[in-house]
Amino acid sequence: MRRQLARTLHLQSMGCAMGMILCAAQVQAQDAGRRPHAARESAPQLATVKVTAALDQARNQLSPSTGSSLYLFTAQALKALPLGRATPLNEVLLQAPGVVRDSFGQLHIRGNMANIQYRINGVILPESIAGFGQTLDTRIIKSVSLLDGALPAQYGLRTAGVISIDTRSGAQLGNGGSVGVTAGSNGHIAPFLDVHGHRGRWSWFFSGSYLRDDLGISAPTAARHTLHDRTWQGNGFGDLTYLINAHARISLLAGVSDNRFQIPPNPGQPALYQLAGVSSYPSADLNENQNELTRFAVLSLQGKLGNTDYQISAGQRYSQVDYLPDPIGDLMYLGVAATVMRSNRADTLQADFATPLGLRNTVRYGFFGDFQRGVQDNTARVFAADAAGNQTSAVPFTLLDNHVLLARTASAYVQDQWNASDRLTLNGGLRYDRISGFLDESQISPRLGLVYQLDNQWTLHAGYARYFSPPAPGLITTTDLAEFAGTTNQQPGNSNTDVRAMRENYYDAGVQWAPDANLTLGLDAYFSQTRDTLDVGQFGTALIFADFNYGYGRNHGVEFTANWQHGPLHAYLNAAVDMARAKVIASGQYNWSPAEVSYIADHWILLDHAPRLTGSGGLDYRFATGTTAGFDFMYSSGLRAGFANTQTMPGWFQLNLSVGRRFDLPELGTVHARLALVNALDRVIELRNGTGLGVGLAPQYAQRRGVYLTLRKNF
């Protein structure tokens, strides 16, 4: 009965408008041995309400309103990570099932290449131009969840997984803040400052951080210390909220990240081209750099009109990436020294509504639109070459390859959550997406999901989704192949079909078993078929990524999750098996040799970003003295490599350890300290060897062992 009541309350809480997060209210649910649960209510509910029902707050959950798989990182789970809130967001998500680690900080979910949507307090954040840095700092996050599987109609465009972020707020935290620093290996120094509070109708949260590190991106060698790999990164975030009346509030979210990277050279490489006036230039001396800037702002009106919850948001995101070559070294080793400058501005409008119909139905509906303008400004110095690509002159000359790209997206959805009985919830809907500008495509997508609770322990779920995923405008590249013909930057092929939107049929089913209040086990299986399968590759000398298509794709896998908590001890374990395949290169064919294009036209190949087996897990324990200790780990059977991805990189395992304690010091008061050991076994982890479809030319290694200390003082 208690578990049934919990389920009913959870369903009711999901009846609010999806993602209408900018509320000061919290519904707290606690039960012995369980984590507290926070659910959102409408704007008028300002007081904290205590509920004693046992709501399931395990990491591995089902979303009753969607039938999809939900993996949750609460505030306590974020603090328990070895680096705590100093953990970059991409590394937080690696502790979720089916999330794959790649070089340069990239993430892949369930065999998909990227195709991830980020939402901040329910608002879609258009993706930035691909780069190395993280746009969002984990310190601004109260909780973050990964929603995947057969998603309901309210989620579209990016469908491999939805990363939903609930930010910290002054209304919840009260007046105060914190200041601190993380310092450690490789010259790592990262000070940070948070300020939050509320007064009258106003509440606010502001956060700023800075990072300097001598290990900026994936190194091309296994050496413990890498040449020319320093990074400087600055992040800022603010949330300012005003309560208009008892039924409405307006909020402004804004953030900026400014990241600068040195690109590490690969020592000992032979020069492939001759440059007039230069007799020798060691590859270890190359001085390449990349700068990345992202800023965004969102103004949201959220509240309740009659019995309808709503949130209407207008925003803008600007992203820019500049690659600065070594003017001498790039010519001698690559045959081209290209200054690549790419920018993209997105103006967005989003509205979401939820209206209950009777006691058993909740209708959700809304729309999303954006207009994007992308600019590509490339200046390349190259050598003249013959038809076979052989250099014919040692004197370089300059070519310009500049383009402007416009893109418009319009989406609308409607769906009905029907609580058919106390045990059965159905969610059906339709979604319409259209993209125009650089391409003109659209699709109507049906969705259906169900959750059925067999008894107090067993819950089944299943779903079907038709997906439409257009290429990201910020990743679209337009290259004038004819302009570079007869130079050392001419492409392997001369065929270049335009990139298209991916269309997918996705099926998902699973079971969750909670034999008692401490343990939750889950098993989920999925299968998908795609046309114009989207993938992303690094082409050219700049470390900037671009979309391309395979003609056909198939993907299936199984995920297992376990979450156990008993008193001060919490443990979790995830494992996933996946097989993602594709056939026929359908766009951007010029990036590969004719032999590779021909082979893939006749063979199903494994995708380079989808290892067969992945796993993650961890444990944390809080002693009676207040000291905490724990570990987490990651495992991968290895990404694909070689001609047409026919080879496999070595598997790897990484273990991270941590211990934390609070100290009461004279004059300073209470100081929180956390010591972390990253890659404690000092394993050499080669993520990439420089081969594979769409993979850059240099190998990429993960970090060797590192020690980090975080000190934090609240005020």
XYZ file of C-alpha atoms in Angstrom:
715
model
C 0.000 0.000 0.000
C 2.809 2.404 0.856
C 4.557 1.765 -2.447
C 1.264 2.201 -4.329
C 0.686 5.534 -2.584
C 4.206 6.541 -3.540
C 3.525 5.742 -7.175
C 0.279 7.724 -7.139
C 1.998 10.762 -5.632
C 4.800 10.499 -8.167
C 2.306 10.391 -11.036
C 0.522 13.422 -9.652
C 3.754 15.365 -9.345
C 4.525 14.559 -12.983
C 1.199 16.112 -13.911
C 2.730 19.574 -13.674
C 3.945 21.084 -16.933
C 6.948 19.153 -18.147
C 10.151 20.792 -17.146
C 8.476 23.767 -15.438
C 11.360 23.979 -13.067
C 11.643 27.602 -12.051
C 9.581 27.093 -8.887
C 10.631 27.821 -5.352
C 8.495 25.035 -3.952
C 9.824 21.643 -2.994
C 7.957 18.521 -2.007
C 10.255 16.491 0.185
C 9.713 12.764 0.659
C 11.715 10.731 3.101
C 11.654 7.178 4.299
C 14.071 5.220 6.434
C 17.148 4.265 4.432
C 16.028 6.182 1.288
C 17.276 9.425 -0.260
C 15.014 12.510 -0.001
C 12.868 13.151 -3.037
C 12.176 16.603 -4.468
C 9.235 17.161 -6.805
C 8.133 20.437 -8.389
C 4.843 22.146 -7.690
C 3.281 25.207 -9.321
C 4.470 28.734 -8.559
C 2.094 29.607 -5.692
C 3.394 26.797 -3.465
C 6.242 28.531 -1.642
C 6.273 26.571 1.577
C 8.089 23.274 2.018
C 5.653 20.376 2.352
C 6.702 17.182 4.111
C 5.364 13.928 2.674
C 6.064 10.648 4.409
C 5.298 8.284 1.493
C 8.219 6.189 0.269
C 8.980 7.639 -3.159
C 11.587 5.634 -5.069
C 14.698 7.770 -5.318
C 17.161 5.203 -6.596
C 19.490 6.296 -9.366
C 17.866 3.846 -11.770
C 14.203 4.766 -12.153
C 11.263 4.708 -14.535
C 9.499 7.921 -15.426
C 5.788 7.150 -14.882
C 4.656 9.924 -17.218
C 6.806 8.731 -20.127
C 7.605 5.025 -19.839
C 11.256 5.917 -20.479
C 14.350 5.028 -18.473
C 15.458 7.689 -16.001
C 18.894 7.796 -14.359
C 19.197 10.423 -11.632
C 22.118 12.176 -9.944
C 20.812 13.908 -6.824
C 22.726 16.638 -5.004
C 24.027 13.991 -2.605
C 25.159 11.767 -5.497
C 27.086 14.673 -7.041
C 28.827 15.400 -3.733
C 29.775 11.713 -3.377
C 31.753 11.620 -6.646
C 35.540 11.435 -6.079
C 35.968 15.031 -7.218
C 32.567 16.079 -5.856
C 31.117 19.105 -7.609
C 34.550 19.753 -9.142
C 33.815 16.843 -11.516
C 33.240 18.070 -15.100
C 29.672 17.437 -16.257
C 30.693 15.001 -18.997
C 32.510 12.853 -16.429
C 29.461 12.897 -14.145
C 27.359 11.441 -16.958
C 29.879 8.650 -17.556
C 28.513 7.039 -14.377
C 25.158 6.434 -16.100
C 24.413 3.190 -18.010
C 25.062 3.146 -21.746
C 27.115 6.372 -21.736
C 30.369 5.963 -23.664
C 33.581 7.906 -23.140
C 35.409 9.229 -26.193
C 38.402 11.476 -26.714
C 38.214 15.269 -26.338
C 35.437 14.959 -23.730
C 32.826 13.609 -26.154
C 29.904 11.474 -24.917
C 27.782 8.909 -26.739
C 24.595 7.264 -25.462
C 23.224 3.865 -26.528
C 25.263 3.583 -29.724
C 24.450 7.094 -30.975
C 27.077 9.599 -32.000
C 26.336 12.693 -29.882
C 22.594 13.464 -30.620
C 22.174 14.620 -26.984
C 19.770 17.321 -25.835
C 20.523 19.498 -22.808
C 17.721 21.168 -20.857
C 18.266 23.699 -18.083
C 15.252 24.038 -15.810
C 13.083 22.636 -18.574
C 14.421 24.940 -21.312
C 16.181 23.474 -24.364
C 19.751 24.733 -24.738
C 20.832 24.531 -28.423
C 24.096 22.656 -28.779
C 27.329 24.574 -29.162
C 29.877 24.040 -31.882
C 31.762 20.905 -30.905
C 34.913 21.514 -28.917
C 36.859 20.401 -25.875
C 35.467 22.539 -23.089
C 32.385 22.190 -20.913
C 29.771 24.930 -21.191
C 28.111 24.143 -17.843
C 29.840 23.829 -14.476
C 28.671 21.005 -12.193
C 28.650 23.452 -9.260
C 25.524 25.160 -10.586
C 23.577 21.875 -10.600
C 21.203 20.758 -7.875
C 20.376 17.508 -9.676
C 20.774 16.111 -13.187
C 19.038 13.212 -14.889
C 19.477 11.221 -18.084
C 16.244 10.262 -19.833
C 16.544 7.781 -22.699
C 14.655 4.982 -24.394
C 11.359 5.534 -26.233
C 10.809 9.196 -25.382
C 7.362 10.835 -25.358
C 6.313 13.473 -27.899
C 7.542 16.401 -25.792
C 11.155 15.408 -26.541
C 12.518 15.651 -30.064
C 15.331 16.687 -32.409
C 18.081 15.281 -30.139
C 16.857 11.878 -29.013
C 19.760 9.627 -27.936
C 19.364 11.043 -24.453
C 17.945 14.089 -22.695
C 20.194 15.613 -20.030
C 17.818 17.497 -17.726
C 19.513 19.887 -15.309
C 17.829 21.366 -12.247
C 19.956 24.304 -11.112
C 20.573 25.450 -7.564
C 18.582 28.488 -6.448
C 18.729 31.116 -3.763
C 15.134 30.388 -2.752
C 16.196 26.875 -1.712
C 19.695 27.581 -0.391
C 19.003 30.786 1.537
C 21.378 33.725 1.900
C 25.071 32.903 1.723
C 27.560 31.263 -0.590
C 30.844 29.395 -0.747
C 34.397 29.982 -1.871
C 37.098 27.442 -2.505
C 39.739 25.968 -4.734
C 40.699 22.622 -6.267
C 44.430 22.049 -6.802
C 46.455 19.055 -7.872
C 48.424 17.228 -10.547
C 49.493 18.758 -13.861
C 49.476 22.268 -12.443
C 45.724 22.083 -11.858
C 44.371 25.120 -10.060
C 40.650 25.937 -10.042
C 39.238 28.608 -7.706
C 35.465 29.079 -7.514
C 32.857 31.339 -5.893
C 29.089 30.889 -5.406
C 26.690 33.527 -4.062
C 22.987 32.902 -3.456
C 20.054 34.331 -1.538
C 16.548 35.732 -1.546
C 14.833 38.914 -0.423
C 11.181 39.773 -0.752
C 10.003 38.637 -4.173
C 13.564 38.221 -5.495
C 15.902 35.225 -5.383
C 19.285 34.728 -7.019
C 22.150 32.332 -7.571
C 25.480 33.308 -9.146
C 28.528 31.132 -9.739
C 31.961 31.707 -11.237
C 35.005 29.492 -11.694
C 38.422 29.523 -13.335
C 40.672 26.635 -14.356
C 44.302 26.403 -15.320
C 45.716 22.971 -16.135
C 48.728 21.583 -18.002
C 46.599 18.683 -19.297
C 43.958 20.365 -21.386
C 42.838 17.765 -23.945
C 43.501 14.142 -24.804
C 47.246 13.693 -25.179
C 48.710 12.021 -28.326
C 51.167 9.977 -26.234
C 51.041 7.850 -23.084
C 53.561 10.092 -21.313
C 52.648 11.313 -17.854
C 53.401 14.924 -18.828
C 52.384 16.288 -22.223
C 54.049 19.043 -24.215
C 52.097 22.186 -25.071
C 48.782 21.041 -23.542
C 47.872 23.901 -21.229
C 44.320 25.172 -20.886
C 42.703 28.267 -19.364
C 38.950 28.083 -18.780
C 36.469 30.500 -17.273
C 32.800 29.802 -16.502
C 30.040 32.032 -15.183
C 26.368 31.414 -14.480
C 23.502 33.408 -13.023
C 19.856 32.820 -12.144
C 17.689 35.792 -11.149
C 14.020 35.130 -10.314
C 11.152 37.484 -9.468
C 7.790 36.333 -8.091
C 5.178 38.408 -9.945
C 2.239 37.193 -7.895
C 0.930 34.027 -6.292
C 0.527 32.381 -9.702
C 3.459 33.506 -11.861
C 7.174 34.160 -11.768
C 9.755 35.385 -14.257
C 13.356 34.178 -14.340
C 16.503 35.081 -16.206
C 19.184 32.433 -16.703
C 22.517 33.390 -18.261
C 25.856 31.661 -18.660
C 29.218 32.054 -20.356
C 32.229 29.827 -20.902
C 35.520 31.045 -22.383
C 37.979 28.198 -22.909
C 41.455 28.325 -24.447
C 43.499 25.274 -25.337
C 46.987 24.532 -26.529
C 46.933 21.508 -28.830
C 49.641 19.008 -27.872
C 52.025 17.942 -30.647
C 53.003 14.362 -31.438
C 56.821 14.236 -31.088
C 59.072 12.350 -33.482
C 56.913 12.608 -36.590
C 58.539 12.964 -40.045
C 57.904 16.125 -42.067
C 55.894 15.247 -45.193
C 56.263 18.521 -47.101
C 59.049 20.967 -47.943
C 58.743 24.658 -47.058
C 61.018 27.162 -48.762
C 63.524 28.693 -46.343
C 62.959 26.126 -43.557
C 65.274 23.127 -43.330
C 64.124 21.607 -40.034
C 61.141 22.013 -37.711
C 60.654 19.249 -35.081
C 57.062 18.090 -34.671
C 57.419 18.543 -30.888
C 57.692 22.316 -31.481
C 54.304 22.738 -33.170
C 52.294 25.598 -31.691
C 48.608 25.013 -32.488
C 45.812 26.539 -30.393
C 42.034 26.511 -30.193
C 39.746 29.037 -28.495
C 36.095 28.344 -27.656
C 33.415 30.778 -26.526
C 29.795 30.008 -25.615
C 27.267 32.325 -24.015
C 23.534 31.973 -23.509
C 20.608 33.766 -21.889
C 17.018 32.604 -21.346
C 14.063 34.642 -20.083
C 11.222 32.454 -18.785
C 7.683 33.150 -17.610
C 6.287 30.261 -15.573
C 3.098 29.833 -13.652
C -0.472 28.607 -13.547
C -3.496 29.919 -15.446
C -6.696 28.253 -14.299
C -5.791 24.583 -14.073
C -3.113 24.840 -16.786
C 0.574 24.974 -15.905
C 2.762 26.790 -18.418
C 6.301 27.901 -19.120
C 7.212 30.235 -21.983
C 10.885 30.925 -22.677
C 12.815 33.089 -25.132
C 16.558 32.731 -25.422
C 19.722 33.165 -27.397
C 22.890 31.100 -27.585
C 26.110 32.206 -29.294
C 28.998 29.817 -29.902
C 32.379 30.411 -31.540
C 35.412 28.213 -32.148
C 38.715 29.512 -33.544
C 41.508 27.168 -34.593
C 44.916 28.858 -34.902
C 47.521 26.767 -36.767
C 51.273 26.717 -36.511
C 52.037 28.671 -39.720
C 55.244 26.732 -40.365
C 54.736 23.345 -38.731
C 51.235 22.697 -40.128
C 52.504 23.284 -43.655
C 55.456 20.918 -43.225
C 53.563 18.099 -41.488
C 50.013 18.451 -42.878
C 50.420 20.341 -46.142
C 47.954 23.009 -45.027
C 47.971 25.742 -42.376
C 44.335 26.745 -42.036
C 42.981 29.399 -39.709
C 39.453 28.128 -39.075
C 36.896 30.437 -37.477
C 33.360 29.169 -37.006
C 30.465 30.833 -35.196
C 26.764 30.120 -34.710
C 23.967 32.176 -33.145
C 20.633 30.588 -32.223
C 17.508 32.552 -31.266
C 14.894 30.322 -29.622
C 11.282 30.386 -28.465
C 9.781 27.527 -26.426
C 6.384 27.065 -24.795
C 5.121 24.083 -22.798
C 1.675 23.557 -21.259
C 0.015 20.856 -19.153
C -3.720 20.648 -18.516
C -5.342 17.936 -16.375
C -8.561 16.471 -17.793
C -10.525 14.835 -15.030
C -8.757 12.669 -12.488
C -6.931 10.329 -14.850
C -5.667 12.363 -17.833
C -3.043 15.046 -18.258
C -2.640 16.610 -21.706
C 0.746 18.159 -22.483
C 1.328 20.312 -25.543
C 3.738 22.931 -26.765
C 6.050 24.187 -29.468
C 9.693 25.043 -30.066
C 11.304 27.194 -32.723
C 14.738 28.525 -33.435
C 16.606 30.490 -36.062
C 20.318 29.862 -36.451
C 22.961 31.739 -38.405
C 26.328 30.092 -38.857
C 29.481 31.658 -40.271
C 32.511 29.778 -41.563
C 35.626 31.877 -42.163
C 38.550 29.709 -43.274
C 41.906 31.005 -44.517
C 44.216 28.225 -45.726
C 47.842 28.329 -46.842
C 48.649 25.345 -49.093
C 51.175 24.058 -51.616
C 50.532 23.289 -55.267
C 50.217 19.538 -55.977
C 49.680 17.176 -58.885
C 46.608 14.973 -59.402
C 48.041 12.331 -57.056
C 48.524 14.885 -54.265
C 52.306 15.107 -54.584
C 53.786 18.503 -53.744
C 55.046 20.422 -56.807
C 56.134 23.667 -55.139
C 57.730 24.594 -51.797
C 56.193 28.081 -51.830
C 52.722 28.205 -50.212
C 49.816 30.349 -51.368
C 46.537 31.378 -49.703
C 42.953 30.274 -50.404
C 39.740 31.539 -48.779
C 36.791 29.220 -48.067
C 34.058 31.313 -46.407
C 30.340 30.526 -46.101
C 27.193 31.644 -44.267
C 24.539 29.096 -43.295
C 20.958 29.826 -42.206
C 18.685 27.281 -40.529
C 15.159 27.386 -39.104
C 13.525 24.764 -36.895
C 9.841 24.509 -35.971
C 8.408 21.789 -33.708
C 5.031 21.130 -32.073
C 3.679 18.275 -29.962
C 0.638 17.015 -28.118
C 0.424 14.011 -25.811
C -1.917 12.511 -23.266
C -0.865 10.781 -20.054
C -3.710 8.458 -19.130
C -3.691 6.750 -15.742
C -5.890 3.927 -16.969
C -5.885 2.259 -13.549
C -3.986 2.339 -10.299
C -1.363 0.118 -11.933
C -1.342 1.105 -15.634
C -0.189 4.408 -17.142
C -0.295 5.044 -20.902
C 1.321 7.973 -22.695
C 0.569 8.551 -26.375
C 1.252 11.524 -28.582
C 2.269 13.052 -31.888
C 5.134 15.353 -32.737
C 5.826 17.456 -35.818
C 9.317 18.726 -36.697
C 10.425 20.788 -39.665
C 13.839 22.166 -40.538
C 14.534 24.534 -43.416
C 17.384 26.605 -44.714
C 20.410 24.471 -45.456
C 17.972 21.569 -45.958
C 14.196 21.281 -46.128
C 12.773 18.225 -44.354
C 9.942 17.403 -41.958
C 8.245 14.490 -40.204
C 5.197 13.603 -38.103
C 6.322 11.264 -35.331
C 3.976 9.033 -33.281
C 4.988 8.038 -29.745
C 3.526 5.478 -27.331
C 4.713 4.380 -23.890
C 3.308 2.413 -21.001
C 4.207 1.611 -17.409
C 2.530 -1.286 -15.629
C 3.065 -2.070 -11.967
C 2.576 -5.798 -11.450
C 2.777 -5.557 -7.671
C 4.681 -3.728 -4.963
C 7.996 -4.999 -6.323
C 7.771 -5.454 -10.102
C 7.213 -2.744 -12.731
C 7.188 -3.238 -16.503
C 7.584 -0.598 -19.174
C 7.594 -0.547 -22.982
C 7.492 2.059 -25.707
C 7.770 2.949 -29.369
C 9.037 6.220 -30.819
C 9.454 7.535 -34.312
C 12.393 9.972 -34.290
C 13.490 12.812 -36.576
C 16.998 14.120 -35.839
C 18.346 16.817 -38.170
C 22.063 17.537 -38.360
C 23.215 20.232 -35.975
C 23.512 23.539 -37.874
C 26.632 24.392 -35.895
C 28.338 21.248 -37.215
C 27.401 21.636 -40.881
C 30.445 22.339 -43.057
C 30.416 23.611 -46.607
C 33.624 22.898 -48.485
C 34.415 24.023 -52.019
C 36.109 20.876 -53.294
C 37.055 22.427 -56.637
C 38.847 25.306 -54.921
C 41.340 22.944 -53.253
C 41.863 20.686 -56.267
C 45.502 20.694 -57.315
C 46.726 21.549 -53.803
C 48.074 19.606 -50.833
C 44.643 20.084 -49.195
C 42.641 18.316 -51.892
C 40.267 15.700 -50.453
C 40.538 11.903 -50.958
C 37.344 11.845 -53.040
C 35.242 14.271 -55.067
C 31.716 13.127 -54.191
C 29.826 15.245 -51.655
C 26.131 14.536 -51.111
C 24.546 16.987 -48.672
C 23.937 15.813 -45.108
C 20.322 14.896 -44.272
C 18.140 14.377 -41.202
C 18.147 10.946 -39.546
C 14.826 9.052 -39.333
C 14.478 6.278 -36.785
C 12.074 3.630 -35.491
C 12.916 2.975 -31.838
C 11.598 0.175 -29.617
C 12.281 -0.191 -25.897
C 11.104 -2.541 -23.132
C 12.278 -3.301 -19.623
C 11.546 -4.372 -16.093
C 12.349 -2.915 -12.672
C 12.446 -4.942 -9.467
C 12.531 -3.351 -6.015
C 12.463 -6.271 -3.549
C 12.800 -3.939 -0.548
C 13.336 -0.314 0.342
C 17.103 -0.580 -0.104
C 17.578 -2.275 -3.483
C 16.412 -1.423 -7.007
C 17.374 -3.548 -10.029
C 16.610 -2.748 -13.659
C 16.941 -4.461 -17.029
C 16.217 -2.651 -20.284
C 16.460 -3.726 -23.941
C 16.229 -1.542 -27.055
C 16.313 -1.876 -30.832
C 16.328 0.775 -33.548
C 16.405 1.038 -37.325
C 17.555 4.250 -38.999
C 17.745 5.850 -42.418
C 20.383 8.485 -43.123
C 22.119 7.565 -39.864
C 23.915 10.614 -38.456
C 27.528 10.414 -37.374
C 30.161 13.011 -36.551
C 33.793 13.075 -37.589
C 36.900 15.206 -37.333
C 37.941 16.169 -40.851
C 40.829 18.392 -41.804
C 43.490 19.768 -39.508
C 41.284 21.718 -37.066
C 39.895 19.810 -34.096
C 36.332 20.776 -35.036
C 33.678 18.189 -35.791
C 31.219 17.844 -38.688
C 28.111 15.739 -39.412
C 27.798 13.087 -42.111
C 25.333 10.289 -42.931
C 25.347 6.554 -43.401
C 22.505 5.337 -45.597
C 21.240 2.708 -43.137
C 21.750 1.916 -39.474
C 20.821 -0.744 -36.934
C 21.375 -0.608 -33.203
C 20.395 -2.884 -30.351
C 21.498 -3.377 -26.791
C 20.730 -4.312 -23.204
C 21.352 -2.329 -20.001
C 21.498 -3.554 -16.413
C 21.357 -1.246 -13.399
C 21.516 -1.825 -9.656
C 21.166 0.685 -6.828
C 21.548 -0.239 -3.153
C 21.457 1.945 -0.055
C 21.485 0.937 3.576
C 22.073 3.586 6.199
C 25.338 5.411 5.471
C 26.341 3.016 2.667
C 25.332 3.554 -0.944
C 26.453 1.475 -3.943
C 25.488 1.276 -7.589
C 26.450 -0.794 -10.638
C 25.715 -0.366 -14.350
C 26.520 -2.566 -17.335
C 25.563 -2.220 -20.999
C 25.989 -4.303 -24.142
C 25.506 -2.539 -27.472
C 25.957 -3.263 -31.179
C 25.628 -0.292 -33.534
C 26.127 -0.916 -37.261
C 25.768 1.089 -40.460
C 26.041 0.676 -44.207
C 26.689 3.018 -47.168
C 28.305 6.430 -46.701
C 25.533 8.749 -47.877
C 27.048 12.240 -47.457
C 30.462 13.875 -47.247
C 31.974 10.986 -49.208
C 34.998 13.090 -50.204
C 36.461 12.673 -46.702
C 37.406 9.029 -47.344
C 39.264 7.086 -49.972
C 37.221 5.505 -52.795
C 38.278 2.054 -51.513
C 36.745 2.697 -48.082
C 33.569 4.189 -49.552
C 33.216 1.155 -51.842
C 33.731 -1.331 -49.003
C 31.100 0.298 -46.775
C 28.622 0.317 -49.671
C 28.603 -3.498 -49.565
C 29.253 -4.285 -45.888
C 27.590 -3.560 -42.552
C 30.320 -2.020 -40.396
C 30.501 -1.406 -36.645
C 30.419 2.263 -35.689
C 33.644 3.635 -34.251
C 32.025 5.290 -31.204
C 30.102 2.265 -29.857
C 32.116 -0.282 -27.817
C 30.544 -3.686 -27.345
C 30.583 -3.584 -23.519
C 30.686 -0.735 -20.998
C 30.311 -0.593 -17.244
C 30.421 1.809 -14.312
C 29.820 1.705 -10.607
C 30.741 3.085 -7.253
C 30.361 3.064 -3.508
C 30.376 5.756 -0.852
C 30.202 5.496 2.946
C 29.658 8.129 5.617
C 31.293 7.374 8.973
C 29.813 8.461 12.277
C 32.602 11.057 12.576
C 31.363 12.772 9.396
C 34.237 11.497 7.254
C 33.197 10.157 3.857
C 35.080 7.696 1.671
C 34.303 6.092 -1.633
C 35.292 5.071 -5.128
C 33.887 4.845 -8.626
C 35.057 3.051 -11.758
C 34.541 2.922 -15.518
C 35.134 0.105 -18.002
C 35.033 -0.100 -21.801
C 35.835 -2.935 -24.183
C 37.313 -0.337 -26.570
C 36.225 1.858 -29.470
C 36.607 0.822 -33.103
C 39.588 1.664 -35.321
C 41.284 0.825 -38.611
C 40.038 0.551 -42.189
C 36.217 0.771 -42.138
C 36.306 0.332 -38.325
C 37.328 -3.321 -38.676
C 39.704 -3.187 -35.678
C 39.091 -2.708 -31.943
C 41.022 -0.516 -29.534
C 42.247 -2.175 -26.305
C 39.754 -2.355 -23.448
C 40.411 -0.254 -20.376
C 39.472 0.134 -16.709
C 39.751 3.266 -14.557
C 39.395 3.459 -10.775
C 38.972 6.704 -8.821
C 39.208 7.025 -5.001
C 38.245 9.773 -2.585
C 37.969 10.768 1.067
C 36.295 13.856 2.522
C 36.133 15.478 5.936
C 34.960 18.649 7.621
C 37.435 20.579 9.792
C 36.722 23.256 12.396
C 39.665 25.664 12.287
C 40.439 28.677 14.494
C 39.509 31.989 12.867
C 38.316 30.274 9.662
C 35.530 28.197 11.161
C 34.307 25.131 9.280
C 36.284 24.114 6.158
C 35.286 21.199 3.923
C 38.156 19.201 2.432
C 38.088 16.446 -0.186
C 41.048 14.432 -1.486
C 40.672 12.490 -4.764
C 42.914 10.047 -6.605
C 41.970 9.860 -10.298
C 43.050 6.792 -12.290
C 44.414 5.365 -9.051
C 45.959 2.329 -10.774
C 47.766 4.600 -13.270
C 46.460 2.602 -16.222
C 47.526 3.667 -19.731
C 44.207 4.244 -21.523
C 44.448 4.697 -25.291
C 41.030 5.869 -26.425
C 41.950 6.339 -30.097
C 44.949 5.416 -32.246
C 44.314 7.929 -35.043
C 42.447 5.525 -37.337
C 38.780 4.809 -37.978
C 36.013 6.599 -39.842
C 35.945 10.294 -39.016
C 38.731 9.963 -36.443
C 41.546 12.543 -36.339
C 45.092 11.710 -37.356
C 46.699 11.635 -33.893
C 46.241 9.056 -31.096
C 44.356 10.169 -27.996
C 45.103 8.993 -24.452
C 43.210 9.551 -21.214
C 44.770 11.079 -18.102
C 47.344 9.165 -16.087
C 47.180 9.101 -12.276
C 46.349 12.447 -10.660
C 45.891 13.712 -7.081
C 43.508 16.576 -6.301
C 42.554 18.436 -3.121
C 39.427 20.591 -2.830
C 38.954 23.085 0.002
C 35.609 24.853 0.435
C 34.407 27.434 2.935
C 30.718 28.305 3.230
C 29.623 31.765 4.315
